[in-house]
XYZ file of C-alpha atoms in Angstrom:
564
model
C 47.337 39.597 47.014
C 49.572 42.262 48.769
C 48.312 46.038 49.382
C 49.447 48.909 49.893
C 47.945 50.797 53.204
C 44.985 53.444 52.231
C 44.766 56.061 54.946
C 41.103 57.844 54.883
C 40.598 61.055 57.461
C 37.371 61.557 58.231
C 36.698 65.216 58.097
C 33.649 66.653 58.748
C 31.531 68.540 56.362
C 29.365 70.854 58.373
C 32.372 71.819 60.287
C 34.638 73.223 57.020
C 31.230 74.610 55.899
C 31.693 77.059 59.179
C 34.830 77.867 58.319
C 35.303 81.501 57.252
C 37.704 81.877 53.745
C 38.958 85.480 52.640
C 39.391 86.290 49.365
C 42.904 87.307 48.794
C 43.743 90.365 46.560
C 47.219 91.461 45.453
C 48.071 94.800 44.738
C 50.298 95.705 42.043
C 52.670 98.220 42.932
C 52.261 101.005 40.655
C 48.844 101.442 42.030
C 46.694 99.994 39.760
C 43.487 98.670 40.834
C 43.604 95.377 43.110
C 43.836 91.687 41.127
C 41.567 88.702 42.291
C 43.978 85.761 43.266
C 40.974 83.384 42.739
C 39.007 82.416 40.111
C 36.268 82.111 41.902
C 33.786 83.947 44.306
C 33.367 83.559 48.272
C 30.449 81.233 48.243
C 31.618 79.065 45.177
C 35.056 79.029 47.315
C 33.423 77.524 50.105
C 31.233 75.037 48.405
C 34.593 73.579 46.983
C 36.375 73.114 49.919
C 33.327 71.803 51.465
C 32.701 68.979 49.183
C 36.153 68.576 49.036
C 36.522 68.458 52.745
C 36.088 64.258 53.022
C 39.135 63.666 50.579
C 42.084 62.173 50.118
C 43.729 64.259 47.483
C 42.141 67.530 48.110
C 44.221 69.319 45.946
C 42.917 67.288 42.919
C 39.523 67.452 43.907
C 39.750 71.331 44.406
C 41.210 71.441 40.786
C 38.477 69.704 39.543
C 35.632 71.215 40.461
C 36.703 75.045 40.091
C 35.382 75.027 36.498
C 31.957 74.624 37.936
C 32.233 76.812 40.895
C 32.403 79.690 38.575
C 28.550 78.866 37.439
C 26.876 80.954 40.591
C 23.891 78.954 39.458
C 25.540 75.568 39.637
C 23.766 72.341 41.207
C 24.408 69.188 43.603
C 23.641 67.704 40.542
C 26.385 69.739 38.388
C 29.432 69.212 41.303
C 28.371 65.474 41.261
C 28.576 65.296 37.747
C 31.851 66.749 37.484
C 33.882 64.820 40.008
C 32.047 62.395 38.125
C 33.249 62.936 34.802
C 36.841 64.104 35.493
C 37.262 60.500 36.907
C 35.982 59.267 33.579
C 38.312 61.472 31.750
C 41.511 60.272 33.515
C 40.452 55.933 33.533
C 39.841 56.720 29.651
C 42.922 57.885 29.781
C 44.653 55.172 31.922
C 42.538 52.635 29.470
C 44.573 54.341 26.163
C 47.785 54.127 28.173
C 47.496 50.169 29.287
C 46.046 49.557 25.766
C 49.932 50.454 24.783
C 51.524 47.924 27.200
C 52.295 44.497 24.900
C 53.216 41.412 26.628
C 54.424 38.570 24.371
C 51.927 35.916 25.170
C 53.522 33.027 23.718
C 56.854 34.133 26.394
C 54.883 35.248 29.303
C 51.476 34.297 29.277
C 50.214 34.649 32.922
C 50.973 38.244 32.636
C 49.749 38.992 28.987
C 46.277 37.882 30.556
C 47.117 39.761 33.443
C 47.343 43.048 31.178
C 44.524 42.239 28.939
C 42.355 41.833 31.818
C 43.392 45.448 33.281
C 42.074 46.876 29.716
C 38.774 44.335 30.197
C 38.060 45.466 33.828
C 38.982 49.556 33.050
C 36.623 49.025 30.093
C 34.087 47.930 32.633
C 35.181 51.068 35.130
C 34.004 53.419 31.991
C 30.639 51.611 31.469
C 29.964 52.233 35.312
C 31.193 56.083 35.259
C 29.067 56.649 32.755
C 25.878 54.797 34.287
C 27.012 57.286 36.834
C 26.741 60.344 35.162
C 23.239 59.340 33.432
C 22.091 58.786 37.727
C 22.759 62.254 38.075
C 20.754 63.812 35.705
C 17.877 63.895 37.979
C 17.092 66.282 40.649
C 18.817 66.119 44.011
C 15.904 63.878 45.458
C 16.478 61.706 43.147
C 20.312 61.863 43.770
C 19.762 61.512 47.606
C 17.703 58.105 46.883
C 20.515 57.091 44.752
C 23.653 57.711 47.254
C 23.978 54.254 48.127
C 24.277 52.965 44.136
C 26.546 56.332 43.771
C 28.546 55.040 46.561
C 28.647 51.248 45.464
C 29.576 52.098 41.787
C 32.042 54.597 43.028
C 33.842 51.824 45.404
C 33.903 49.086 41.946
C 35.187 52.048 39.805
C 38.083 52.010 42.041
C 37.988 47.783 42.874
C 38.294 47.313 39.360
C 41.594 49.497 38.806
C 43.426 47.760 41.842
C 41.996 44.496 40.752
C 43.912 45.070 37.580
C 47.151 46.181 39.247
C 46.584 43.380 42.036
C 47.209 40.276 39.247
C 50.223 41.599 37.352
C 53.439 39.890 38.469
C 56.179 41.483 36.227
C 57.211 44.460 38.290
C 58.047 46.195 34.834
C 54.133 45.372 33.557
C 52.825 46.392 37.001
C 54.616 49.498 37.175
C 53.957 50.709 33.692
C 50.511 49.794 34.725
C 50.231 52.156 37.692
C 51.880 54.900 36.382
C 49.127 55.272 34.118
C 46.779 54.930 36.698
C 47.845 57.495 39.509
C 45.424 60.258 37.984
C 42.578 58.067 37.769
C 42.611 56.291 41.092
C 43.378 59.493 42.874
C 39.963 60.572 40.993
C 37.970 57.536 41.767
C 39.205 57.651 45.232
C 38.115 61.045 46.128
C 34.791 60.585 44.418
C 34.378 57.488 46.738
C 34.530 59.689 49.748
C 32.777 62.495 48.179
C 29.434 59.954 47.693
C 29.700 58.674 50.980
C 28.931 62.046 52.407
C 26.541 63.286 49.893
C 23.606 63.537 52.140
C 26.083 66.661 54.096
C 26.615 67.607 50.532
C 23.193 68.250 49.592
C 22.362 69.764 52.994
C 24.699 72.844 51.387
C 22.819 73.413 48.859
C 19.748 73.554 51.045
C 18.120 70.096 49.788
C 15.250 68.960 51.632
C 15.776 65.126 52.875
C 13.162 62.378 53.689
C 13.410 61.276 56.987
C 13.635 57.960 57.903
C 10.580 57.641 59.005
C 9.247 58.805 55.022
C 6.754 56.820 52.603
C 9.438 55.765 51.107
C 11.003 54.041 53.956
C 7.969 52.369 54.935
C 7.002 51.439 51.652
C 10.563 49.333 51.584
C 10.071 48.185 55.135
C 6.940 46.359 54.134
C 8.242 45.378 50.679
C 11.191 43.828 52.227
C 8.697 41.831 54.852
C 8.640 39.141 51.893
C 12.217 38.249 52.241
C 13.943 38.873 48.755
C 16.956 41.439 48.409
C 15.857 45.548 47.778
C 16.274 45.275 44.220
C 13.735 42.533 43.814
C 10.776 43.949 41.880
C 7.183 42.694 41.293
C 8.911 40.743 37.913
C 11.335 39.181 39.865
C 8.725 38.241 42.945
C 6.129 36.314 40.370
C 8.966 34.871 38.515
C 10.327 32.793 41.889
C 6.446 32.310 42.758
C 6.290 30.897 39.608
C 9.200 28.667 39.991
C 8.432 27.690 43.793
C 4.998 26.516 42.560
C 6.351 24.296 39.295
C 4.501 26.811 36.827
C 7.828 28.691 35.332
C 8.250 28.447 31.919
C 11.988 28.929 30.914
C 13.143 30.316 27.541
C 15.671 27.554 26.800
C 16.246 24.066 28.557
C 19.724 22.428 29.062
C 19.796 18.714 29.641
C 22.544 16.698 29.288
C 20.610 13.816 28.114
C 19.583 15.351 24.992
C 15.954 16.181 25.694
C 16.219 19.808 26.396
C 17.378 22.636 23.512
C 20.827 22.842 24.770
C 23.396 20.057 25.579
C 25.625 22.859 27.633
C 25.255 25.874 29.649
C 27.393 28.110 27.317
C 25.295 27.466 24.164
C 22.039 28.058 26.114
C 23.822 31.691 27.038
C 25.364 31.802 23.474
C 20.965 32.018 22.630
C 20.854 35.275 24.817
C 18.602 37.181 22.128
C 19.990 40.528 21.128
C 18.838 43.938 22.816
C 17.149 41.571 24.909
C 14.210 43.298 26.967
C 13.183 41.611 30.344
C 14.352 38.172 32.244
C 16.218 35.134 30.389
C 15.423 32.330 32.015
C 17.355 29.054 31.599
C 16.599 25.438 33.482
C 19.667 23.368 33.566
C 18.381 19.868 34.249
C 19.885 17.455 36.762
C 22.996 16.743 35.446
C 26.921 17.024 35.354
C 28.338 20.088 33.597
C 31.771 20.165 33.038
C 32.520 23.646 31.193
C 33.503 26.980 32.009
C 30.642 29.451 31.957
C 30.922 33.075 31.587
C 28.009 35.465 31.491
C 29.204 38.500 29.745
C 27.850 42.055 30.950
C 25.854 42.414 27.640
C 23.555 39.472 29.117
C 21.755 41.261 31.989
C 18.981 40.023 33.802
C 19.307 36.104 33.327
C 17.857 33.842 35.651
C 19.951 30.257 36.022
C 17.722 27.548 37.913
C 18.923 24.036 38.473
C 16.603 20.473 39.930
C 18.670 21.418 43.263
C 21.573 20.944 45.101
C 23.702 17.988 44.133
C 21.123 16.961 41.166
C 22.148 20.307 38.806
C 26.305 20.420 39.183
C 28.652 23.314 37.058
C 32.509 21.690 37.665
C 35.447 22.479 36.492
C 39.539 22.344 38.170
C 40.914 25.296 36.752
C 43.701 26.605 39.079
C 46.644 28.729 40.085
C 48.972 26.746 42.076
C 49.238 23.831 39.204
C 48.093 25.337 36.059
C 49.410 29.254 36.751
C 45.952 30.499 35.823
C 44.973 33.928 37.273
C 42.280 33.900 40.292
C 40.064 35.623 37.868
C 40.318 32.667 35.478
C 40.046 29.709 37.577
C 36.271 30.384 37.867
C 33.957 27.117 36.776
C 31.457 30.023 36.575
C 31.580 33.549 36.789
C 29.162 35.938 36.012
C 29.671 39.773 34.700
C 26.038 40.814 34.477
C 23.862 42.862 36.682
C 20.913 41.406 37.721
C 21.940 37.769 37.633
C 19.786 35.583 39.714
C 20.722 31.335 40.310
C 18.596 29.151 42.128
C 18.792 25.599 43.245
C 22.603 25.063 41.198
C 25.756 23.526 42.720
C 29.146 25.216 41.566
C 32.078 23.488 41.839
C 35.999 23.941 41.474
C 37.590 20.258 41.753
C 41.096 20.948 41.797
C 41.777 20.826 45.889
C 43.404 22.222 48.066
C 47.416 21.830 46.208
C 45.608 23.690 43.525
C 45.797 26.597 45.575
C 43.348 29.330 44.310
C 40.761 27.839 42.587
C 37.291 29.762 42.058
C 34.225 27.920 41.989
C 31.860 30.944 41.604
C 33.223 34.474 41.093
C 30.248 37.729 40.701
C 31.460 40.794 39.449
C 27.987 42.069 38.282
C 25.959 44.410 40.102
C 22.489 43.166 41.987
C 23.103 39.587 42.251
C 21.227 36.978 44.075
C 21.776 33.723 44.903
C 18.979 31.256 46.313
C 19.672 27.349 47.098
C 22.744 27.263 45.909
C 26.343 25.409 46.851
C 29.644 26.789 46.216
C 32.290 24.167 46.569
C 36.271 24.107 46.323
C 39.238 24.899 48.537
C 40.623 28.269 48.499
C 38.915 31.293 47.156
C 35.481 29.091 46.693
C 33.423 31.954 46.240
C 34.594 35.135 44.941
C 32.119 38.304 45.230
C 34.238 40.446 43.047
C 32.548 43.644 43.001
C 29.060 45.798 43.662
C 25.943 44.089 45.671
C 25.442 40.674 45.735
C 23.364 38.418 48.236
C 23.695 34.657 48.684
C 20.401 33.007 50.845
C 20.181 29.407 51.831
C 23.082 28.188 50.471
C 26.275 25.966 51.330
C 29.771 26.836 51.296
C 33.372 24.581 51.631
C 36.362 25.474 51.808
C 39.897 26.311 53.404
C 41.512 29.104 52.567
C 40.386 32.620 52.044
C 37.056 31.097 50.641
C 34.751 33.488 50.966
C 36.843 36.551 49.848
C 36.414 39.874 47.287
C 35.989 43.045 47.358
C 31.772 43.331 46.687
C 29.228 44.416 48.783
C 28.218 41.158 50.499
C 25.744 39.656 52.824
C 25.800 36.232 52.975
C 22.069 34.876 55.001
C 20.676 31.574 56.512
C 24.044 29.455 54.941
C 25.796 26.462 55.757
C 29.726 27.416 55.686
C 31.334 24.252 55.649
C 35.115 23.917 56.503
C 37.266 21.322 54.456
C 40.692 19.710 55.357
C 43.427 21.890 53.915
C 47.270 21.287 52.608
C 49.349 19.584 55.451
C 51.006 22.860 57.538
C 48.142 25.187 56.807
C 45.418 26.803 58.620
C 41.919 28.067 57.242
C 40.220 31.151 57.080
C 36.628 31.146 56.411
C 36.658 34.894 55.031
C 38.966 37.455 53.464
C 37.819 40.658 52.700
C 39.164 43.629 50.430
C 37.456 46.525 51.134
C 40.163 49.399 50.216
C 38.552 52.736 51.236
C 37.011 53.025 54.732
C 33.985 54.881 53.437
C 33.283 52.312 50.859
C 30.099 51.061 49.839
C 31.617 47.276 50.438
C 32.959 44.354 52.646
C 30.985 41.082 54.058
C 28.760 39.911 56.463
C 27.669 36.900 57.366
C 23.845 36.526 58.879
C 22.761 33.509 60.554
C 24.819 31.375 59.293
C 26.659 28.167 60.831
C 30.196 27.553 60.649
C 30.736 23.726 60.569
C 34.097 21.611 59.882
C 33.203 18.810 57.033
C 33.359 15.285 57.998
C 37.123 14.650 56.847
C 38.388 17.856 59.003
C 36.138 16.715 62.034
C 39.132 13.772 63.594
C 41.653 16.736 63.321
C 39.909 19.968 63.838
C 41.575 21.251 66.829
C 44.891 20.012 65.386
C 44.136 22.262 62.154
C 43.874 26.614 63.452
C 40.682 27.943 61.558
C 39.752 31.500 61.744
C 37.424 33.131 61.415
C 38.997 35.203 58.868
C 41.723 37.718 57.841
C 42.043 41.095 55.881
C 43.301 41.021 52.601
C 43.587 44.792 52.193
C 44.132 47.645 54.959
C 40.346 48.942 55.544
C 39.153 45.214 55.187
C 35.338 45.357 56.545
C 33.916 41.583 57.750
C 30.877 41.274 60.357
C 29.809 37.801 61.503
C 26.533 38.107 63.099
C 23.746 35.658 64.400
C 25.846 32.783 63.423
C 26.818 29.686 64.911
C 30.386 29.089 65.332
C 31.894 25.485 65.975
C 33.890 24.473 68.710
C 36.936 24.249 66.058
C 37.138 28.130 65.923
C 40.380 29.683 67.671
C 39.899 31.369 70.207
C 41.472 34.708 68.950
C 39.509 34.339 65.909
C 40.892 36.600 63.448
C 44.217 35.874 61.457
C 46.587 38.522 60.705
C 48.009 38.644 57.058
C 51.267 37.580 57.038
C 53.808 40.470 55.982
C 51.224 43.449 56.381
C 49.833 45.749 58.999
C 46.315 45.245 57.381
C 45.475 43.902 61.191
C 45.672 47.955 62.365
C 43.354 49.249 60.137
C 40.696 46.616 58.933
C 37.509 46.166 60.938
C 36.101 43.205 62.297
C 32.736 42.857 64.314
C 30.878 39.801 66.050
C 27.090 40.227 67.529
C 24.743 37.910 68.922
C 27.123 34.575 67.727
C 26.241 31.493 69.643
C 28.154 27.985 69.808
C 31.144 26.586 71.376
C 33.112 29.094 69.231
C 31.718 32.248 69.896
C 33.169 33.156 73.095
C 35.042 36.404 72.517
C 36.817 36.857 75.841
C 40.480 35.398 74.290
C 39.763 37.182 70.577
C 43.228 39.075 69.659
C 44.371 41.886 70.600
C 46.095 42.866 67.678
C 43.406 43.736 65.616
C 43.353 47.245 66.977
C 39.271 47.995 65.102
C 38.127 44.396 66.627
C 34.607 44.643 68.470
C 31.971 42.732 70.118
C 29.051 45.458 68.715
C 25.544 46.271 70.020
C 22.277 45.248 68.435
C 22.091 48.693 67.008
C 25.243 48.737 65.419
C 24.445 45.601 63.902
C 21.456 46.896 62.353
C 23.530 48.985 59.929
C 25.292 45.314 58.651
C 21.573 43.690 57.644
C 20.528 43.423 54.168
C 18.134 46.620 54.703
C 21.012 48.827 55.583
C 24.368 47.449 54.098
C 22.873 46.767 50.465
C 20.219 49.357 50.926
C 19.327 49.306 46.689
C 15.387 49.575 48.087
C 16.074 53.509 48.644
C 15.680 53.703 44.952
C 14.035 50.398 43.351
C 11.403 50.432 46.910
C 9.034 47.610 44.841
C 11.239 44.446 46.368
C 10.568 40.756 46.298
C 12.231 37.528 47.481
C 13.197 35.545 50.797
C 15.171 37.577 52.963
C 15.470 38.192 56.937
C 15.062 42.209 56.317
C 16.666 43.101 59.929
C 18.238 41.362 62.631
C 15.426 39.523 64.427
């Protein structure tokens, strides 16, 4: 879970825009008439280093988008399209090259999965890229209300490809790996930045933006009054009305016992019609279910609802630390769909604390929603891989790392419930992986209470628990609202042993009550630490920090919209 530091200047748009660029001309000496050194006219000149301005690897970006800077007549939509696309190019191209790379699985397995699952999660980096493209076929209004889904597919594009890299072992496998790669997260990475200023972007080509004070806004304001996440449409909002009031019925039943049409959950998802149109919904009766589930990104929009917490149990032990199973792979369920939606389930990884990581739930699918749910294991419980994801009246346990990933996440109204770990180590509630600073992602946690389980309770101040610590440099966590027990330490935050990831990341408290948020002896050495106004905050709630309601404004289920 090492990473290598990601430096991101922030340069600002409007001020290369002023910047004044001469067109250089060489003459040839035997007097013939001047030769343009460019390719490209003043204004075209500009644009590019404009856009290019937020980037990384400027130089790259530049290269790319001189092909369209010759059209005088060329779009937002165009220059999007083509940062866009040469980023598909080059993770095509990084997809051929790992698709070369054999491992001999019956001599190394761990890292034949490990390489099989870079091809599976660059495969998923090309369906996203190209969602991408199709988003920017509109006009730039439409492009403007889709920044933030830009900007969040942008930041998995890139999750995904270190994700890959991350899990490889054999330095020879990881390195082959990477070299394949450079182009394509040098791509990804500049597009990143290049989405999270695309409001300055479209300012240069003289686009129009609603304020914040637009229909639109207000229409999402009052949507979101209801409580349910952005992307929660009339559908979704009758659907958990139905289900609140007992009148729901599912498309397939799983009961144990025999009297629904399923005995397991896999088999009820194995029923997942095909070119499916709408919401699956399955109800998993009261029962123990001891199987691995996996719903595949071809099975969008299904809606998993239990008889509650405790009755309607998913379990499973796979592990790392005994079994050598990747993280990815340890997950009793996982889901790889957008638009998932669970309710009233209990998800469960049994294989303690010696099993090391151990997943109980892992999300890498875009828009999902959790309601009623518990997530229980040791470390890395819950695992909110990539893109937006909300969790809402649920419970969490756990010890290390347990809430960790590198998704957008807000995490509301939960119970995060501390277990007893290994003898010698400590816990940390969180562990975040955001990677770019301008990235869509990272985790916060919204009136929620931090609590040590009955078993740690005797030894809690004999056992350090943090409140978390960054797994990768620009590492984003906000804890907000919440309730912290008296078994907190004092400074809080944990560095990462062997990394400077303490310098960079950025870690925020507001409003935190109990005997654990007193922030006068948090550490020093976490040089972006702060104790942040109510206003600052603001931009961390569900309205801002998963802001899908800019483009999908008809919203639906419980959610605390701002702070109060």
């Amino acid at each position: 879970m090492g990473a290598a530091k990601i430096a991101v200047p922030i340069v600002s748009l409007l001020l290369v825009v002023g910047v004044v660029i001469g067109v250089v001309v060489v003459i040839k000496s035997n007097g013939d008439e001047a030769q343009e050194a460019k390719n490209f006219k003043l204004p075209s000149m500009k644009m590019v280093t404009s856009i290019c301005g937020p980037t990384d690897y400027k130089e790259a970006c530049e290269a790319t988008l001189q092909s369209i800077a010759k059209n005088a007549s060329a779009t937002a939509n165009d220059y999007v399209r083509a940062v866009v696309e040469a980023a598909l190019k080059e993770v095509n191209n990084a997809l051929a090259a790992t698709g070369k790379i054999s491992v001999d699985k019956d001599k190394d397995k761990y890292n034949h999965v490990a390489v099989e699952d870079c091809k599976h999660l660059l495969d998923y980096a090309v369906d996203m890229l190209q969602a991408s493209i199709s988003a920017a076929e509109g006009g730039a209004g439409d492009l403007h209300e889709r920044q933030h889904e830009l900007l969040s597919w942008m930041t998995a594009v890139y999750a995904f490809q270190t994700t890959c890299t991350d899990q490889i072992e054999n330095p020879e496998y990881k390195a082959a790996v990477q070299s394949g790669m450079v182009n394509a997260t040098q791509l990804t990475h500049n597009a990143v930045n290049i989405m999270a200023e695309l409001s300055e972007m479209l300012k240069l080509f003289n686009v129009k933006l609603p304020n914040a004070g637009s229909t639109l806004s207000q229409r999402r304001l009052l949507a979101l009054e209801e409580g349910f996440p952005y992307w929660f449409g009339a559908a979704e909002r009758k659907l958990l009305a139905k289900h609140s009031g007992g009148q729901l019925v599912p498309d397939v039943v799983v009961a144990k016992d025999g009297s629904g049409k399923f005995k397991t959950i896999s088999e009820a998802l194995n029923a997942y019609p095909p070119k499916f149109k709408g919401r699956f919904v399955i109800h998993v009766k009261a029962g123990v279910y001891n199987e691995q589930v996996i719903v595949d990104k071809k099975k969008p929009n299904v809606f998993i609802y239990g008889d509650g917490i405790a009755k309607t149990i998913v379990t499973g032990s796979k592990n790392y630390g005994i079994m050598n199973i990747g993280t990815m792979h340890t997950a009793t369920f996982a889901n790889e769909a957008s638009g998932f939606i669970a309710r009233g389930m209990s998800f469960r990884n049994e294989a303690g604390p010696q099993g090391h990581q151990a997943v109980a739930f892992r999300s890498q699918g875009d828009k999902t929603a959790l309601f009623d749910c518990s997530f229980e294991g040791s470390q890395d419980t819950l695992y909110y891989q990539n893109l937006k994801q909300f969790y809402r009246n649920c419970r969490i346990y756990g010890t290390v790392d347990f809430i960790f990933g590198k998704g957008d996440c807000v995490i509301q109204d939960s119970q995060i419930i501390v277990r007893k770990p290994l003898p010698n180590q400590f816990n940390t509630v969180t562990a975040d992986g955001r990677e770019i600073k301008r990235g869509s992602n990272g985790l916060v946690l919204h009136h929620c209470s931090i609590v040590p389980d009955d078993y740690l309770w005797p030894v809690r101040f004999q056992i350090p628990t943090f409140l978390g610590r960054p797994w990768k440099p620009e590492a984003l966590t906000v804890v907000m609202q919440s309730t912290l027990g008296d078994f907190i330490r004092p400074e809080g935050w944990k560095i990462w042993d062997g990394s400077t990831n303490h310098h960079t990341c950025t870690m925020y408290e507001h409003g935190n009550t109990g005997p654990g948020a007193n922030t006068n002896r948090r550490t020093k050495e976490f040089k972006r630490f702060k104790v942040i106004t109510a206003a600052e905050a603001a931009k961390f709630t569900v309205g801002h920090f998963l802001a899908a309601g800019e483009w999908l404004p008809q919203t639906g289920v419980p959610v605390q919209m701002g702070l109060y």
